[in-house]
Amino acid sequence: MVSHALLERMLFPSVRLDAGKLERRLAGKTVLITGASSGIGERLAYLLAGFDVRLILTARRGDRLAAAKAGIESSAGSRAKVDLFPADLREPGQLEALLAYLRELPGGLDVVVSNAGHSIRRPFRESLDRYHDFTRTMAINYFAPVRLLLGVAPLLGKNGGHIANVSTVSALLLPVQGWAAYQASKSAFDVWLRSASPELNAMGVSVASVYLPLVRTPMVAPTAAYKNMPAMSAANAAKLVARTFYSRRRTYKPWWLVFGQLASVLFRGSWERSSARKVRRKERRDEGV
């Protein structure tokens, strides 16, 4: 039987970076990372600490951002200049304030890492009186990054900039029960960005989407079913994002995703029937039948 650790290494092989290429790409540049207070965003900030780069970190939790800044600046070999802009990007006023701040940067903006997001796993019947689950996931997973990129696209175009979108493999798979709010919102932004990419490219802005599998971050911690599932480390995910800064590759997908896509098409009918039976059994248990 394959051990859990070995399975993770097989599914999520170690990512190697070309430090020289990354140094040349980032030297003197300004990088905005959203959702930078934990998980992939925080790991990416630490990863870039050793380069001659200006990091602008934004997230809702100012205390966590301050802790990340202190950790980055005190880490061995740190060369990065770190600026913080605490903001809840779901709030239009705070997002507009961030855009106003970015427009005043003396050297403009070179890289945007769209990483902020929110995940919800909840069955349909438990969502009947929770419409706010859908509005809040759309607010942070779709509307906020769209507004952000509309606002910074001219800045990126002027500097020959880059956009790295931290996406999910679920945006490339058929819908899954229980993930309606999350999957719909992430898919909406993925489609929007793919649609806008040719025009962004024409403006001089490169675009890359990193379709990640399950990543071991605080965002997935509330889902008990994930505790024993194989997952990519946040450090490895951060390396994949950083690699898009200098790579010509415009998408990253796990090597095994094609098999998941094929299975989701071939076995969708049987999977839906199995899921429906499970739902009916649960309903009967709840009703005491």
XYZ file of C-alpha atoms in Angstrom:
289
model
C 0.000 0.000 0.000
C 1.382 3.428 -0.961
C 2.166 5.563 2.069
C 0.505 8.954 2.483
C 3.851 10.767 2.186
C 4.827 8.874 -0.962
C 1.431 9.529 -2.528
C 1.834 13.240 -1.914
C 5.284 13.232 -3.525
C 3.873 11.422 -6.551
C 0.877 13.725 -6.947
C 2.693 16.943 -6.044
C 6.362 16.674 -7.069
C 8.798 19.238 -5.709
C 8.959 22.499 -7.644
C 12.311 23.962 -8.615
C 12.911 27.623 -9.310
C 15.587 29.242 -11.447
C 16.815 31.831 -8.953
C 18.838 33.653 -11.595
C 15.880 34.133 -13.918
C 13.659 35.167 -11.017
C 16.275 37.690 -9.852
C 16.531 39.239 -13.315
C 12.733 39.402 -13.667
C 12.117 40.971 -10.281
C 15.086 43.280 -9.741
C 13.713 46.675 -8.735
C 10.110 45.626 -9.406
C 6.953 46.114 -7.362
C 4.767 43.084 -6.635
C 1.249 43.183 -5.181
C 0.066 40.035 -3.397
C -3.559 39.790 -2.288
C -4.526 37.427 0.506
C -0.984 37.773 1.855
C -1.658 37.247 5.557
C -1.582 33.436 5.449
C -1.363 30.376 3.224
C -0.002 30.671 -0.300
C 0.174 34.471 -0.272
C 2.242 34.557 2.903
C 4.544 31.758 1.683
C 5.079 33.620 -1.592
C 6.014 36.800 0.286
C 8.619 34.893 2.296
C 9.890 33.241 -0.886
C 10.479 36.630 -2.517
C 12.125 38.113 0.573
C 15.617 37.331 -0.713
C 15.182 39.339 -3.914
C 15.575 43.033 -4.699
C 11.846 43.650 -4.856
C 9.183 45.825 -3.314
C 6.326 43.767 -1.910
C 2.914 45.258 -1.313
C 0.948 42.886 0.880
C -2.786 43.210 1.327
C -5.338 41.209 3.309
C -8.138 41.774 5.799
C -6.139 40.964 8.923
C -3.753 43.799 9.631
C -2.203 42.049 12.623
C -1.289 39.005 10.521
C 0.142 41.242 7.810
C 2.271 43.055 10.383
C 3.563 39.725 11.690
C 4.429 38.623 8.142
C 6.279 41.896 7.486
C 8.310 41.511 10.668
C 9.150 37.910 9.808
C 10.155 38.712 6.241
C 12.352 41.664 7.146
C 14.116 39.730 9.920
C 14.715 36.579 7.855
C 18.279 35.742 6.843
C 19.289 37.325 3.556
C 16.165 39.450 3.279
C 16.483 42.210 0.678
C 12.837 42.958 -0.020
C 11.124 46.178 0.954
C 7.709 45.362 2.416
C 4.711 47.691 2.453
C 1.341 46.788 3.950
C -2.144 47.839 2.905
C -4.745 46.143 5.121
C -8.043 45.995 3.254
C -11.122 43.842 2.895
C -11.376 43.644 -0.884
C -15.050 42.717 -0.617
C -15.708 46.296 0.497
C -15.814 48.647 -2.524
C -14.521 51.621 -0.544
C -11.479 49.736 0.723
C -10.730 48.322 -2.712
C -10.926 51.790 -4.258
C -8.558 53.063 -1.563
C -6.079 50.334 -2.511
C -6.326 51.297 -6.177
C -5.739 54.959 -5.329
C -2.634 53.943 -3.351
C -1.292 51.840 -6.223
C -1.789 54.641 -8.741
C 0.441 56.893 -6.632
C 3.394 54.496 -6.566
C 6.414 56.339 -8.017
C 7.535 53.442 -10.212
C 4.103 52.014 -10.915
C 3.211 48.352 -10.544
C 4.876 45.362 -12.190
C 3.255 42.158 -10.912
C -0.143 41.306 -9.424
C -0.697 37.999 -7.684
C -4.454 37.498 -7.384
C -4.585 35.116 -4.460
C -7.271 36.317 -2.042
C -10.213 33.957 -1.882
C -12.848 32.279 0.221
C -13.973 28.656 0.204
C -17.326 27.256 1.312
C -18.456 23.639 1.325
C -22.160 23.310 2.099
C -24.932 21.040 0.739
C -27.776 22.636 -1.174
C -30.421 21.913 1.469
C -28.285 23.614 4.096
C -27.913 26.655 1.836
C -31.612 27.497 1.440
C -31.466 30.317 3.990
C -27.812 31.197 3.363
C -27.896 33.323 0.216
C -25.059 35.334 1.754
C -22.733 32.359 1.161
C -23.044 33.038 -2.552
C -22.755 36.814 -2.381
C -19.637 36.710 -0.227
C -17.851 34.112 -2.357
C -18.650 36.050 -5.508
C -17.523 39.263 -3.799
C -13.995 38.034 -3.037
C -13.475 35.348 -5.697
C -14.926 37.227 -8.672
C -15.931 40.865 -8.255
C -12.880 41.947 -6.237
C -10.210 40.591 -8.607
C -12.114 41.864 -11.648
C -12.289 45.368 -10.168
C -8.655 45.208 -9.093
C -7.380 44.205 -12.525
C -9.555 46.743 -14.320
C -7.972 49.373 -12.093
C -4.331 48.307 -12.412
C -4.240 47.144 -16.044
C -2.973 50.540 -17.312
C -0.194 50.495 -14.689
C 0.839 46.976 -15.662
C 0.686 47.829 -19.359
C 3.031 50.766 -18.879
C 5.612 48.529 -17.173
C 5.199 45.389 -19.281
C 3.744 43.734 -16.204
C 2.437 40.349 -15.234
C -0.690 38.867 -13.643
C -0.577 35.542 -11.806
C -3.961 34.142 -10.878
C -4.085 31.548 -8.103
C -6.947 29.367 -9.287
C -8.209 25.868 -8.573
C -8.488 22.627 -10.518
C -12.214 22.667 -9.727
C -12.582 25.479 -12.281
C -11.594 22.930 -14.936
C -13.755 20.059 -13.685
C -17.480 19.404 -13.844
C -19.487 20.795 -10.904
C -19.238 18.912 -7.622
C -21.964 18.556 -5.018
C -21.547 20.809 -1.997
C -19.203 23.270 -3.669
C -21.702 25.362 -5.655
C -20.759 28.734 -4.139
C -17.003 28.235 -4.341
C -16.804 26.489 -7.691
C -19.147 28.927 -9.427
C -17.268 31.987 -8.171
C -13.796 30.649 -9.013
C -14.978 29.500 -12.443
C -16.501 32.919 -13.117
C -13.192 34.699 -12.601
C -11.278 32.042 -14.509
C -13.520 32.518 -17.556
C -13.326 36.307 -17.246
C -9.540 36.295 -17.098
C -9.166 33.871 -19.999
C -11.493 36.069 -22.023
C -9.569 39.238 -21.134
C -6.095 37.725 -21.563
C -5.671 38.382 -25.320
C -6.454 42.062 -24.820
C -4.207 42.250 -21.760
C -1.435 40.640 -23.812
C -1.967 43.307 -26.492
C -1.442 45.923 -23.766
C 1.889 44.309 -22.906
C 0.653 42.395 -19.860
C 1.389 38.684 -19.539
C -1.174 36.498 -17.760
C -0.727 33.122 -16.083
C -3.220 30.921 -14.256
C -2.060 28.391 -11.695
C -4.714 25.687 -11.276
C -3.943 24.231 -7.886
C -5.181 21.016 -6.287
C -5.940 20.814 -2.575
C -3.321 22.913 -0.762
C -2.646 22.609 2.946
C -3.614 26.107 4.113
C -5.764 27.606 6.888
C -8.591 28.036 4.340
C -9.142 24.272 4.088
C -8.686 23.535 7.796
C -12.433 23.796 8.666
C -13.251 20.936 6.254
C -12.748 17.767 8.301
C -12.752 15.541 5.214
C -9.515 17.182 4.048
C -7.416 16.319 7.095
C -6.328 12.925 5.787
C -6.371 13.705 2.081
C -3.157 14.193 0.071
C -2.448 17.893 -0.376
C 0.186 20.153 -1.865
C 2.197 22.276 0.542
C 1.713 26.045 0.505
C 5.462 26.429 -0.090
C 5.298 24.327 -3.265
C 2.247 26.265 -4.460
C 4.101 29.541 -3.878
C 7.001 28.301 -6.022
C 4.604 27.507 -8.866
C 3.254 31.048 -8.716
C 6.760 32.549 -8.608
C 7.819 30.465 -11.598
C 5.156 32.170 -13.751
C 7.058 35.455 -13.302
C 9.767 34.331 -15.704
C 8.322 31.324 -17.499
C 6.642 31.453 -20.880
C 4.180 28.861 -19.640
C 0.823 30.548 -19.114
C -0.975 27.765 -17.247
C -0.004 25.255 -14.627
C -2.123 22.141 -14.167
C -1.239 19.048 -12.112
C 0.019 16.228 -14.345
C -2.877 14.022 -13.296
C -5.649 16.548 -13.965
C -6.382 15.167 -17.443
C -7.336 11.846 -15.870
C -9.624 13.621 -13.397
C -11.269 15.528 -16.243
C -11.822 12.324 -18.185
C -13.256 10.533 -15.161
C -15.570 13.428 -14.329
C -17.090 13.114 -17.813
C -17.205 9.317 -18.093
C -18.548 8.611 -14.627
C -20.622 11.723 -13.995
C -23.958 9.902 -14.333
C -23.095 7.127 -11.878
C -21.519 9.628 -9.501
C -24.660 11.799 -9.526
C -26.882 8.770 -8.853
C -24.632 7.673 -5.998
C -24.675 11.184 -4.539
C -28.459 11.347 -4.791
C -28.769 8.038 -2.908
C -26.517 9.342 -0.146
C -28.604 12.495 0.159
C -31.835 10.482 0.396
C -30.339 8.180 3.042
C -29.228 11.176 5.085
C -32.689 12.739 4.806
C -34.299 9.502 6.034
C -31.888 9.349 8.986
C -32.637 12.958 9.843
C -36.355 12.253 9.707
C -35.946 9.132 11.863
C -37.331 6.821 9.185
